[in-house]
XYZ file of N, CA and C in Angstrom:
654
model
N 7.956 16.605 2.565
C 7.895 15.816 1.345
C 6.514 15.958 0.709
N 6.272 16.133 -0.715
C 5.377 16.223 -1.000
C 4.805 14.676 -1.119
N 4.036 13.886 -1.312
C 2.977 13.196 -1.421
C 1.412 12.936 -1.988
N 1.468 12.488 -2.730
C -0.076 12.064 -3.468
C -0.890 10.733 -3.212
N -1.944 10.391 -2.633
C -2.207 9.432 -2.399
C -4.058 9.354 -3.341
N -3.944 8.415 -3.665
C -4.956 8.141 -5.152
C -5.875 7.037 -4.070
N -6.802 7.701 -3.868
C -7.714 6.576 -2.729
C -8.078 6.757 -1.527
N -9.525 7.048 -0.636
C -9.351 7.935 0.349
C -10.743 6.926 1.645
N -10.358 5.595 1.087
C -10.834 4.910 1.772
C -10.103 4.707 3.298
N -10.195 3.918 4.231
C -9.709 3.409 5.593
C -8.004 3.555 5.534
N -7.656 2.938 4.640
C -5.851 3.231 4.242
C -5.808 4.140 3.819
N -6.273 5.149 2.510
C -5.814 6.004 2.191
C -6.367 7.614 2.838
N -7.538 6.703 3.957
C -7.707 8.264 4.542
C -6.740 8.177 5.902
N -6.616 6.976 6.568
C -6.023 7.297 7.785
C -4.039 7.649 7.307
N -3.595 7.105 6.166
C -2.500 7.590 5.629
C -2.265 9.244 5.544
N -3.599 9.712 4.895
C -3.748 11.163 5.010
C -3.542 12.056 6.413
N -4.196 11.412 7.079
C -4.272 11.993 8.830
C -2.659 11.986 9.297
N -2.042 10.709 8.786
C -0.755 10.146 9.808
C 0.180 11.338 8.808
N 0.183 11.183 7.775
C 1.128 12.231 6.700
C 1.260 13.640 6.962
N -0.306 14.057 7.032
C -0.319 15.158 7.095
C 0.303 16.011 8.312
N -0.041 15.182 9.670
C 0.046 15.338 11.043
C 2.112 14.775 11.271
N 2.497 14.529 10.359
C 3.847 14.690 10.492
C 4.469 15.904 9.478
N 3.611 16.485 8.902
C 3.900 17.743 8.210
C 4.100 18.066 6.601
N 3.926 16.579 6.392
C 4.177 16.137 4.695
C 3.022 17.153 3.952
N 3.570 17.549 2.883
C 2.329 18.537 1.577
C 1.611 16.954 1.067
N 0.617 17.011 1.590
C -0.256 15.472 0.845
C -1.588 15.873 -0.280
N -1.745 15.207 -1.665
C -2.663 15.709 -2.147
C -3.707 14.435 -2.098
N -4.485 14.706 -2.154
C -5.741 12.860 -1.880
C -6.848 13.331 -3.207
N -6.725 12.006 -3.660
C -8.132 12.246 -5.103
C -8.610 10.495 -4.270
N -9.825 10.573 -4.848
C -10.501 9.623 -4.987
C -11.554 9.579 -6.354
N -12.749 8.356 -6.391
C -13.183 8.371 -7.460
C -14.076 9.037 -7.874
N -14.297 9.535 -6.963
C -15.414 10.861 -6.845
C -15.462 11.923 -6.736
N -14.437 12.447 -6.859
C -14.289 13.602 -7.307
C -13.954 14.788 -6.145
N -12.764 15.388 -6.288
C -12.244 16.379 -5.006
C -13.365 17.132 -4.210
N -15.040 17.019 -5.002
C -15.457 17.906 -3.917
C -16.012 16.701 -2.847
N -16.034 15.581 -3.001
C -16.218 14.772 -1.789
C -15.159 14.293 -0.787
N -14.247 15.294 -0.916
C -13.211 15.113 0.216
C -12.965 16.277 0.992
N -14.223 17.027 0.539
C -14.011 18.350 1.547
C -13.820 18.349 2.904
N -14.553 17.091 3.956
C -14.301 16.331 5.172
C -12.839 16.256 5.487
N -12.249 15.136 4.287
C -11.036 15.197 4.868
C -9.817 16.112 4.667
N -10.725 16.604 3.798
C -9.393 18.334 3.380
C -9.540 19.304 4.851
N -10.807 19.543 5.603
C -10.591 20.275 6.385
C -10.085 19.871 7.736
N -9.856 18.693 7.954
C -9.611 17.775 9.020
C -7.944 17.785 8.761
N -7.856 17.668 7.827
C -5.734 17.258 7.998
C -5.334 18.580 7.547
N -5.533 19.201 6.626
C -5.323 20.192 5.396
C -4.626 19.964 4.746
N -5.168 18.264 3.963
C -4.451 17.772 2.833
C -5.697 18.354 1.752
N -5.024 18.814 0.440
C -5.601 18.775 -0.472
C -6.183 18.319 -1.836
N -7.437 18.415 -1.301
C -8.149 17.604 -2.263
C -8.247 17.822 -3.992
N -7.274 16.275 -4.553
C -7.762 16.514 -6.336
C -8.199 15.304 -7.232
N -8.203 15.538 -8.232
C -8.359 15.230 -8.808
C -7.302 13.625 -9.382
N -7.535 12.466 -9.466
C -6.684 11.730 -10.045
C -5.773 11.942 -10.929
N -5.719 12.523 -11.551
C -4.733 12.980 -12.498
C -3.726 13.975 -11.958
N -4.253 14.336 -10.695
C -3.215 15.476 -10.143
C -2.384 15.339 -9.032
N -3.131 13.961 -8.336
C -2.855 13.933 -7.445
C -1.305 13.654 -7.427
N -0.332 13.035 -8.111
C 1.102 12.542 -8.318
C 1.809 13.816 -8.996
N 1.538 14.944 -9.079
C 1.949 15.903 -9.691
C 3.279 16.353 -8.846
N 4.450 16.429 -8.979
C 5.547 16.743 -8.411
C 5.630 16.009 -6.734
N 4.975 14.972 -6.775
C 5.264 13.790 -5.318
C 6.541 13.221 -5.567
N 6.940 13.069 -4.703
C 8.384 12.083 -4.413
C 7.414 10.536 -3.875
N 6.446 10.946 -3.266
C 5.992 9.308 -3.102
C 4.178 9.233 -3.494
N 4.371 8.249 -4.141
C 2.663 7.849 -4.804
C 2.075 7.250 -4.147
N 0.955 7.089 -3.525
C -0.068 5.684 -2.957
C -1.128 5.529 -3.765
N -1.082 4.279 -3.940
C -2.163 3.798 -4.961
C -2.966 3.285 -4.119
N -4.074 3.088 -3.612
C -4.995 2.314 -2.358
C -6.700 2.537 -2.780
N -6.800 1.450 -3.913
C -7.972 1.464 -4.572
C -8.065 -0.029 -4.792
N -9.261 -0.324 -4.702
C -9.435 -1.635 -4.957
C -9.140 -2.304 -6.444
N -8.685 -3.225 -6.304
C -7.942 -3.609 -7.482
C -8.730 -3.673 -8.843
N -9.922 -3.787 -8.658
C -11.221 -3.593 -9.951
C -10.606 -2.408 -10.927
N -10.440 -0.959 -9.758
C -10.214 0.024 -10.197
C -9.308 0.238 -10.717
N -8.074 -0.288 -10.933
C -7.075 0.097 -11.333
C -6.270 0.607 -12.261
N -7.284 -0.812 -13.465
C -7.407 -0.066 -15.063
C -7.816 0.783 -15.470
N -9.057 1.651 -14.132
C -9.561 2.559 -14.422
C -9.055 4.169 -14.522
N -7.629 3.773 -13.391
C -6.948 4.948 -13.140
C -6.910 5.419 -14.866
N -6.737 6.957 -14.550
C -6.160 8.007 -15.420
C -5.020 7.242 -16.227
N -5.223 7.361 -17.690
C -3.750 7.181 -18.503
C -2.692 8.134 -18.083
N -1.605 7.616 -17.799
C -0.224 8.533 -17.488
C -0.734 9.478 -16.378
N -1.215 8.861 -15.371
C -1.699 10.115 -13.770
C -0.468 10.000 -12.901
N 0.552 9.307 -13.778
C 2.158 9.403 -12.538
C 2.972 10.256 -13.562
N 2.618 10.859 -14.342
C 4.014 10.946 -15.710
C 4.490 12.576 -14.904
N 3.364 13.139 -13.943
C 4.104 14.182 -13.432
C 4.730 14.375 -11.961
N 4.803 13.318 -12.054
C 5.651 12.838 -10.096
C 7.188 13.514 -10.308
N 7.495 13.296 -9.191
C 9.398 13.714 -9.398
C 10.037 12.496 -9.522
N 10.893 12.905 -10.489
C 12.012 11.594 -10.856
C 12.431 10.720 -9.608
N 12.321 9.720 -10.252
C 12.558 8.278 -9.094
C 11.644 8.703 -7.738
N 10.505 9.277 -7.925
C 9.105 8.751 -7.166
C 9.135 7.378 -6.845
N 8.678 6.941 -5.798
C 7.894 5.572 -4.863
C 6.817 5.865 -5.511
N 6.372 4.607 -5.825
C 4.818 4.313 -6.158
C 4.232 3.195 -5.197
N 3.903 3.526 -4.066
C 3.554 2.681 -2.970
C 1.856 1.410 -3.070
N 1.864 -0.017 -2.920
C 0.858 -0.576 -4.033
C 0.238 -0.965 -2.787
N -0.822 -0.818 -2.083
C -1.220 -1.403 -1.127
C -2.719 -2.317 -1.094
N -2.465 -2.660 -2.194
C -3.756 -3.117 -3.279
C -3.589 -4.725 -2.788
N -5.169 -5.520 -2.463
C -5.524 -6.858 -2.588
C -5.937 -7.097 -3.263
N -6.071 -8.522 -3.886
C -6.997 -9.236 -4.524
C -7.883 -9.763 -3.739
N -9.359 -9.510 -4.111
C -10.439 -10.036 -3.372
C -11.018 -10.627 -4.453
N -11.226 -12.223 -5.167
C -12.333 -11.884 -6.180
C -13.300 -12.167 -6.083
N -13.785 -11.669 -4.851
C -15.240 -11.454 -4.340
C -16.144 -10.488 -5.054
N -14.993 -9.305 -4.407
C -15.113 -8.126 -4.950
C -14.582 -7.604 -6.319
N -13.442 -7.948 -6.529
C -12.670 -7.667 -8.022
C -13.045 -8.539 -9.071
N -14.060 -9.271 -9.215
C -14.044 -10.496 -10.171
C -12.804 -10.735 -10.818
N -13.047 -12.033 -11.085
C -12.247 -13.153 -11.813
C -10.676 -12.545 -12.424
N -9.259 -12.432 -11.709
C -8.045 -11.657 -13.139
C -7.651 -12.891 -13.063
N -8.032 -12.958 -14.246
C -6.866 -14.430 -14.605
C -5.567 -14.711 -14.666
N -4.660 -13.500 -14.701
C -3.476 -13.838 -14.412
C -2.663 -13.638 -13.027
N -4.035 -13.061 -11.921
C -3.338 -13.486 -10.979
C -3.563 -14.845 -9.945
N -5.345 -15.348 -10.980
C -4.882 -17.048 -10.692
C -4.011 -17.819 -10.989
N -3.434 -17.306 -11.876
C -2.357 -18.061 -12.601
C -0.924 -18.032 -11.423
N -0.940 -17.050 -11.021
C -0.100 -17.365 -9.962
C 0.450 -16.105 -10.298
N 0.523 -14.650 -10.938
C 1.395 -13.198 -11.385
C 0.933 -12.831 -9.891
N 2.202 -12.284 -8.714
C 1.974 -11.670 -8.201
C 0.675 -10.393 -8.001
N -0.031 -9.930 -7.152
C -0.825 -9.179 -7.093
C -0.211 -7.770 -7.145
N 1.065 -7.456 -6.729
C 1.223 -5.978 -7.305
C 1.627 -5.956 -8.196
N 2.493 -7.361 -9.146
C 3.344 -7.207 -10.390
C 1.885 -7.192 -11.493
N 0.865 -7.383 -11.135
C -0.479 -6.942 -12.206
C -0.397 -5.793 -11.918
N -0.687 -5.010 -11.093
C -0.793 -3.906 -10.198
C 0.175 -2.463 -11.172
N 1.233 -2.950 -11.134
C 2.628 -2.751 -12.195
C 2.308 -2.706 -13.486
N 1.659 -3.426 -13.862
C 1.543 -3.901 -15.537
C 0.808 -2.757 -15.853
N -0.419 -2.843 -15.302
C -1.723 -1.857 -15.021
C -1.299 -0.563 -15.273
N -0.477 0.126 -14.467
C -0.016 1.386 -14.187
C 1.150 1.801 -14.819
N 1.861 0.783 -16.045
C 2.870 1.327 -16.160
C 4.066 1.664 -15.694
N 4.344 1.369 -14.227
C 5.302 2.146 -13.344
C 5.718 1.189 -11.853
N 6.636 0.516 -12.105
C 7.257 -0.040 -10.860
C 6.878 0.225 -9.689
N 6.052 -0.956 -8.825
C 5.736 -0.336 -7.331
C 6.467 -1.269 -6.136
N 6.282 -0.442 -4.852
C 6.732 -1.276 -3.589
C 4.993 -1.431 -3.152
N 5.202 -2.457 -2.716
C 3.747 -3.471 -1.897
C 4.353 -3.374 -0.812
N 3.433 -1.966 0.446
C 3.447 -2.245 1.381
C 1.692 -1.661 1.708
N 1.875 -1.676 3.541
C 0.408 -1.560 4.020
C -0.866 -2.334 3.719
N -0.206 -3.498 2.668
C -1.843 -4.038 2.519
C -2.183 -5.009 3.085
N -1.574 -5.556 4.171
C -1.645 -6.566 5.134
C -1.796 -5.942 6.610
N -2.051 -4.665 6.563
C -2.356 -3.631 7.923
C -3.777 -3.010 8.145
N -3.860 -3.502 9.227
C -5.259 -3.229 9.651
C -5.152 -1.255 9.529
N -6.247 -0.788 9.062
C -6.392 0.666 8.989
C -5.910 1.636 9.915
N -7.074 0.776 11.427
C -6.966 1.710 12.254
C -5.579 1.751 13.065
N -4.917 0.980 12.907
C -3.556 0.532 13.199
C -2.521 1.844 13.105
N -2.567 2.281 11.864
C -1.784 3.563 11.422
C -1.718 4.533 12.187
N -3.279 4.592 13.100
C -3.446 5.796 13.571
C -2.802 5.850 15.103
N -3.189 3.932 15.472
C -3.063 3.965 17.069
C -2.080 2.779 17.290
N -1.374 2.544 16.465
C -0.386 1.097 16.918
C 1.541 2.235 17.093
N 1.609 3.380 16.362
C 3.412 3.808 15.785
C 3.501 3.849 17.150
N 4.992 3.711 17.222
C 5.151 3.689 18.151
C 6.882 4.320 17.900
N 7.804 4.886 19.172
C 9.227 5.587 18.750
C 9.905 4.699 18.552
N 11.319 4.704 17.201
C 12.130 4.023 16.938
C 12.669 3.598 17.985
N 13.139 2.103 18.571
C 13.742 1.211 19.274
C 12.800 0.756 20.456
N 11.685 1.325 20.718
C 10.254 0.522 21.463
C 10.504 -1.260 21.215
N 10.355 -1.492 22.588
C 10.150 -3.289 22.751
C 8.922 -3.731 21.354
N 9.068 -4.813 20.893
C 7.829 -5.153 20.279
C 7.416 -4.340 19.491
N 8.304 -3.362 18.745
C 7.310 -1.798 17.655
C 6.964 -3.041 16.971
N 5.749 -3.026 16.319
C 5.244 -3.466 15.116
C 5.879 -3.129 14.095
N 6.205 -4.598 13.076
C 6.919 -4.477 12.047
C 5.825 -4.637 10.628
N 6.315 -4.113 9.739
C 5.506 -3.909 8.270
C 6.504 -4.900 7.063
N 5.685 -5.748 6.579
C 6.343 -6.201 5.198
C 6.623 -4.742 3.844
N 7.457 -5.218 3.635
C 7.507 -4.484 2.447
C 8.411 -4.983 0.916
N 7.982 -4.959 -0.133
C 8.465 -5.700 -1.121
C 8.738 -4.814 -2.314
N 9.858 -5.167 -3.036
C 10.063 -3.996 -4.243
C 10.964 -4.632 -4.675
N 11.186 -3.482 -6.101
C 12.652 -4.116 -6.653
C 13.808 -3.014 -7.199
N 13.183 -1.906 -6.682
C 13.818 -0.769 -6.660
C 14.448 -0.502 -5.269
N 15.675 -0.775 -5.355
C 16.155 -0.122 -3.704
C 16.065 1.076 -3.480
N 15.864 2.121 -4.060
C 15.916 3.680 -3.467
C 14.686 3.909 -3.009
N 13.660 3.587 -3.906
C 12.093 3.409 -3.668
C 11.934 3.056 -2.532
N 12.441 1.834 -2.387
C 12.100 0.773 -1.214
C 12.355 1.298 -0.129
N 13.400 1.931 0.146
C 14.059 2.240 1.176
C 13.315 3.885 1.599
N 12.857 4.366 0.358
C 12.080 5.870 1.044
C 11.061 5.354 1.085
N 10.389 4.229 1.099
C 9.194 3.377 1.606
C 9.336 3.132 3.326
N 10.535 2.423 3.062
C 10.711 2.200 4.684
C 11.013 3.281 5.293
N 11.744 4.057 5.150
C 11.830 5.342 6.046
C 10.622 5.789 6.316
N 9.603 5.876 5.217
C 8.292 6.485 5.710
C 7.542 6.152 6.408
N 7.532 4.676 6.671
C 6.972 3.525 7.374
C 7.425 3.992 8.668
N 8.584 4.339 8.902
C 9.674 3.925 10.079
C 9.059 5.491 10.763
N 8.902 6.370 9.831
C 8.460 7.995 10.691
C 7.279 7.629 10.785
N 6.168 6.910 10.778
C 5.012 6.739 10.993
C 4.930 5.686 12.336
N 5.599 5.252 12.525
C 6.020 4.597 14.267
C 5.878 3.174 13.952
N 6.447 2.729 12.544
C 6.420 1.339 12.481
C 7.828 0.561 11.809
N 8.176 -0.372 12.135
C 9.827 -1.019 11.800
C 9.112 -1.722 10.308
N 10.128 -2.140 9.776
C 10.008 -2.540 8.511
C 10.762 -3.922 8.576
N 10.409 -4.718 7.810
C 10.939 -6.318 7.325
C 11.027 -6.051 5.709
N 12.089 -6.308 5.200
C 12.327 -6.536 3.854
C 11.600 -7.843 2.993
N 10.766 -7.802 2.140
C 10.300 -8.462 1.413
C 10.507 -9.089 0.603
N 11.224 -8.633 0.074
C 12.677 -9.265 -1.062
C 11.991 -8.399 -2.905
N 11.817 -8.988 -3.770
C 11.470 -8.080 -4.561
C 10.175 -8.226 -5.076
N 9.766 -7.513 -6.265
C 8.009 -7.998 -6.186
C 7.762 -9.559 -6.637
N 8.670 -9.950 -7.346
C 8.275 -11.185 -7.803
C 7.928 -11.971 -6.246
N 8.438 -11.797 -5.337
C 8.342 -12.055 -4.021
C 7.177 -11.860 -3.012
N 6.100 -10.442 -3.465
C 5.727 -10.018 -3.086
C 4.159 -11.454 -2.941
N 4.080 -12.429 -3.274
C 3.161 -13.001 -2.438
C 3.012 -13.178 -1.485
N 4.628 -13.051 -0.451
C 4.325 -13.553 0.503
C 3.544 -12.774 1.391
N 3.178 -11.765 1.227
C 2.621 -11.019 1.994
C 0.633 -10.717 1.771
N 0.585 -11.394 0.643
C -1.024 -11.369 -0.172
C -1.653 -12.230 0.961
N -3.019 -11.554 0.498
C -3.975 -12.154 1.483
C -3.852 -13.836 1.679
N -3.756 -14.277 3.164
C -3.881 -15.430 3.423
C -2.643 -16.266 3.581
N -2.047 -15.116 3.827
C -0.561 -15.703 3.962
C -0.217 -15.369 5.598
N 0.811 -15.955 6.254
C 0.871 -15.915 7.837
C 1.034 -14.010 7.946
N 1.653 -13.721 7.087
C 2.413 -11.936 7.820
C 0.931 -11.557 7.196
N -0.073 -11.728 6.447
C -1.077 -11.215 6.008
C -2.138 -10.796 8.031
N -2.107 -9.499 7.992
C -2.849 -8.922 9.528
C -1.948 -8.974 10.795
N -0.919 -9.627 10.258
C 0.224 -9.952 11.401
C 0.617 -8.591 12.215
N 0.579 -8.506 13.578
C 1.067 -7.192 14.123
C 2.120 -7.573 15.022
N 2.977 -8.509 14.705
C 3.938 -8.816 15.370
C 5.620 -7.498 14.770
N 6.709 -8.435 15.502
C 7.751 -7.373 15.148
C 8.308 -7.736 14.368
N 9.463 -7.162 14.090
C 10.391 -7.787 13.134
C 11.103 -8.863 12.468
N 10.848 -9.311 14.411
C 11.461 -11.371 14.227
C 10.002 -11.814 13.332
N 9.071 -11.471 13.913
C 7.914 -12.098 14.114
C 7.428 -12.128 12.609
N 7.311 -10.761 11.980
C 7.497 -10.611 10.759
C 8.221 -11.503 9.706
N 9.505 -11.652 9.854
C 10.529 -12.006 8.765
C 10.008 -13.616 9.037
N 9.525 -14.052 10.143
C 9.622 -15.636 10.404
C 8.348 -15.580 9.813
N 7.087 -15.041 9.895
C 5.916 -15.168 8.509
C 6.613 -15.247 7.287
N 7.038 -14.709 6.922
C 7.464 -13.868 5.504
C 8.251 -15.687 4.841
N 8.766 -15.946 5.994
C 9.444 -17.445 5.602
C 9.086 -18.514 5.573
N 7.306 -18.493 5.774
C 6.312 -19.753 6.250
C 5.405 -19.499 5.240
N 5.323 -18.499 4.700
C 3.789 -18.412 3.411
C 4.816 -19.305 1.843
N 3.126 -19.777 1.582
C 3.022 -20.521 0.953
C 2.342 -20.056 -0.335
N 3.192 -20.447 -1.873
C 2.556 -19.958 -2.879
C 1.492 -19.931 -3.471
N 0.766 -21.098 -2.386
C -0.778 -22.215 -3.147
C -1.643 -20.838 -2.775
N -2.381 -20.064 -3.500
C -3.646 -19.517 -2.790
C -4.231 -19.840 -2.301
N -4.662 -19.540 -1.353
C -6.011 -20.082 -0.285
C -7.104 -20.175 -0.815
N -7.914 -21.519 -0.694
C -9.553 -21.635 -1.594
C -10.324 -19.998 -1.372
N -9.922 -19.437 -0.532
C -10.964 -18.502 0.618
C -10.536 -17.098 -0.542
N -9.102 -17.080 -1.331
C -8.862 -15.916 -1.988
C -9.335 -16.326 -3.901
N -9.647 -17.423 -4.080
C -9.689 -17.573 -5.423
C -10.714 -17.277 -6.074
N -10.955 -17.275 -7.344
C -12.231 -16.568 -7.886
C -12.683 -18.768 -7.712
């Protein structure tokens, strides 16, 4: 499968390693430009581009940039993906770091801004997963206890080549329900770092609460 992942931090580099090392064509841009990924181009032999290129004939997108950045992405850097592409959102709100969006104090989901931003329908997964996790938690389909992943969308085909991808990367999936849904999984919520399974998962997913946490608000 081809693959583009826009972000080449802790998620979007150890995504690169796990992708590549299952055989996927992966392209990785970050904000700095393809020649500072020469490291991780020679380490996986994913190749390094440019934002604008990176979604170029992908069946699946990762967006994994801090949410500041987002507006910054490239105008139309998905318009050359393959039809009915995943656009995978694994984006927090920190407004520590992101200063002040007012409409996701207001209560707008954090990927349905995320969405607005980009133009293009996403599934919110991985952003409640510790990094190094990807590399050393997968584990084989039907393992006691595999670690389960939230995942939220409102596209079922998307969603579901979300979870499959999840699922070849050695992790079970919990359905999220759709993005309007997708708080439950935002920072400070119970499944938020959760490395439990599936029960363990879906029974977070049914205990978070819409109030933001003082600890996430601007």
């Amino acid at each position: 499968m081809k693959i583009g992942i826009i972000g080449a931090g802790n998620i979007g580099g150890n995504l690169t390693r796990r992708l590549t090392a299952l055989g996927h064509e992966v392209s990785v841009a970050n904000s700095r430009g393809p020649q500072t990924l020469t490291a991780l181009a020679e380490e996986t032999g994913a190749k390094p581009v440019t934002a604008s290129e990176a979604a170029k004939g992908a069946q699946v997108v990762v967006v994994t940039v801090p949410l500041k950045a987002v507006p910054d992405l490239p105008t139309g850097f998905l318009d050359g993906a393959a039809e009915g592409a995943a656009v995978i959102d694994t984006g927090n709100y920190y407004p520590q770091r992101d200063g002040r969006i007012a409409a996701i104090e207001d209560g707008l989901p954090e990927s349905r801004w995320t969405e607005q931003q980009i133009g293009h329908p996403v599934i919110k997964a991985f952003n409640g997963t510790y990094a190094q996790d990807i590399l050393d938690r997968g584990r084989p389909q039907g393992t006691p206890d595999r670690q389960a992943l939230p995942v939220a969308g409102d596209d079922p085909a998307a969603k579901q080549a979300v979870r499959d991808l999840i699922d070849a990367l050695g992790f079970d999936t919990v359905d999220g329900g759709g993005l309007d849904d997708s708080w439950r999984q935002q920072p400070g919520t119970p499944v938020y770092g959760n490395r439990g399974d599936a029960d363990a998962i879906a029974k977070a997913l049914s205990e978070a609460s819409p109030e933001r946490p003082a600890e996430f608000r601007a």
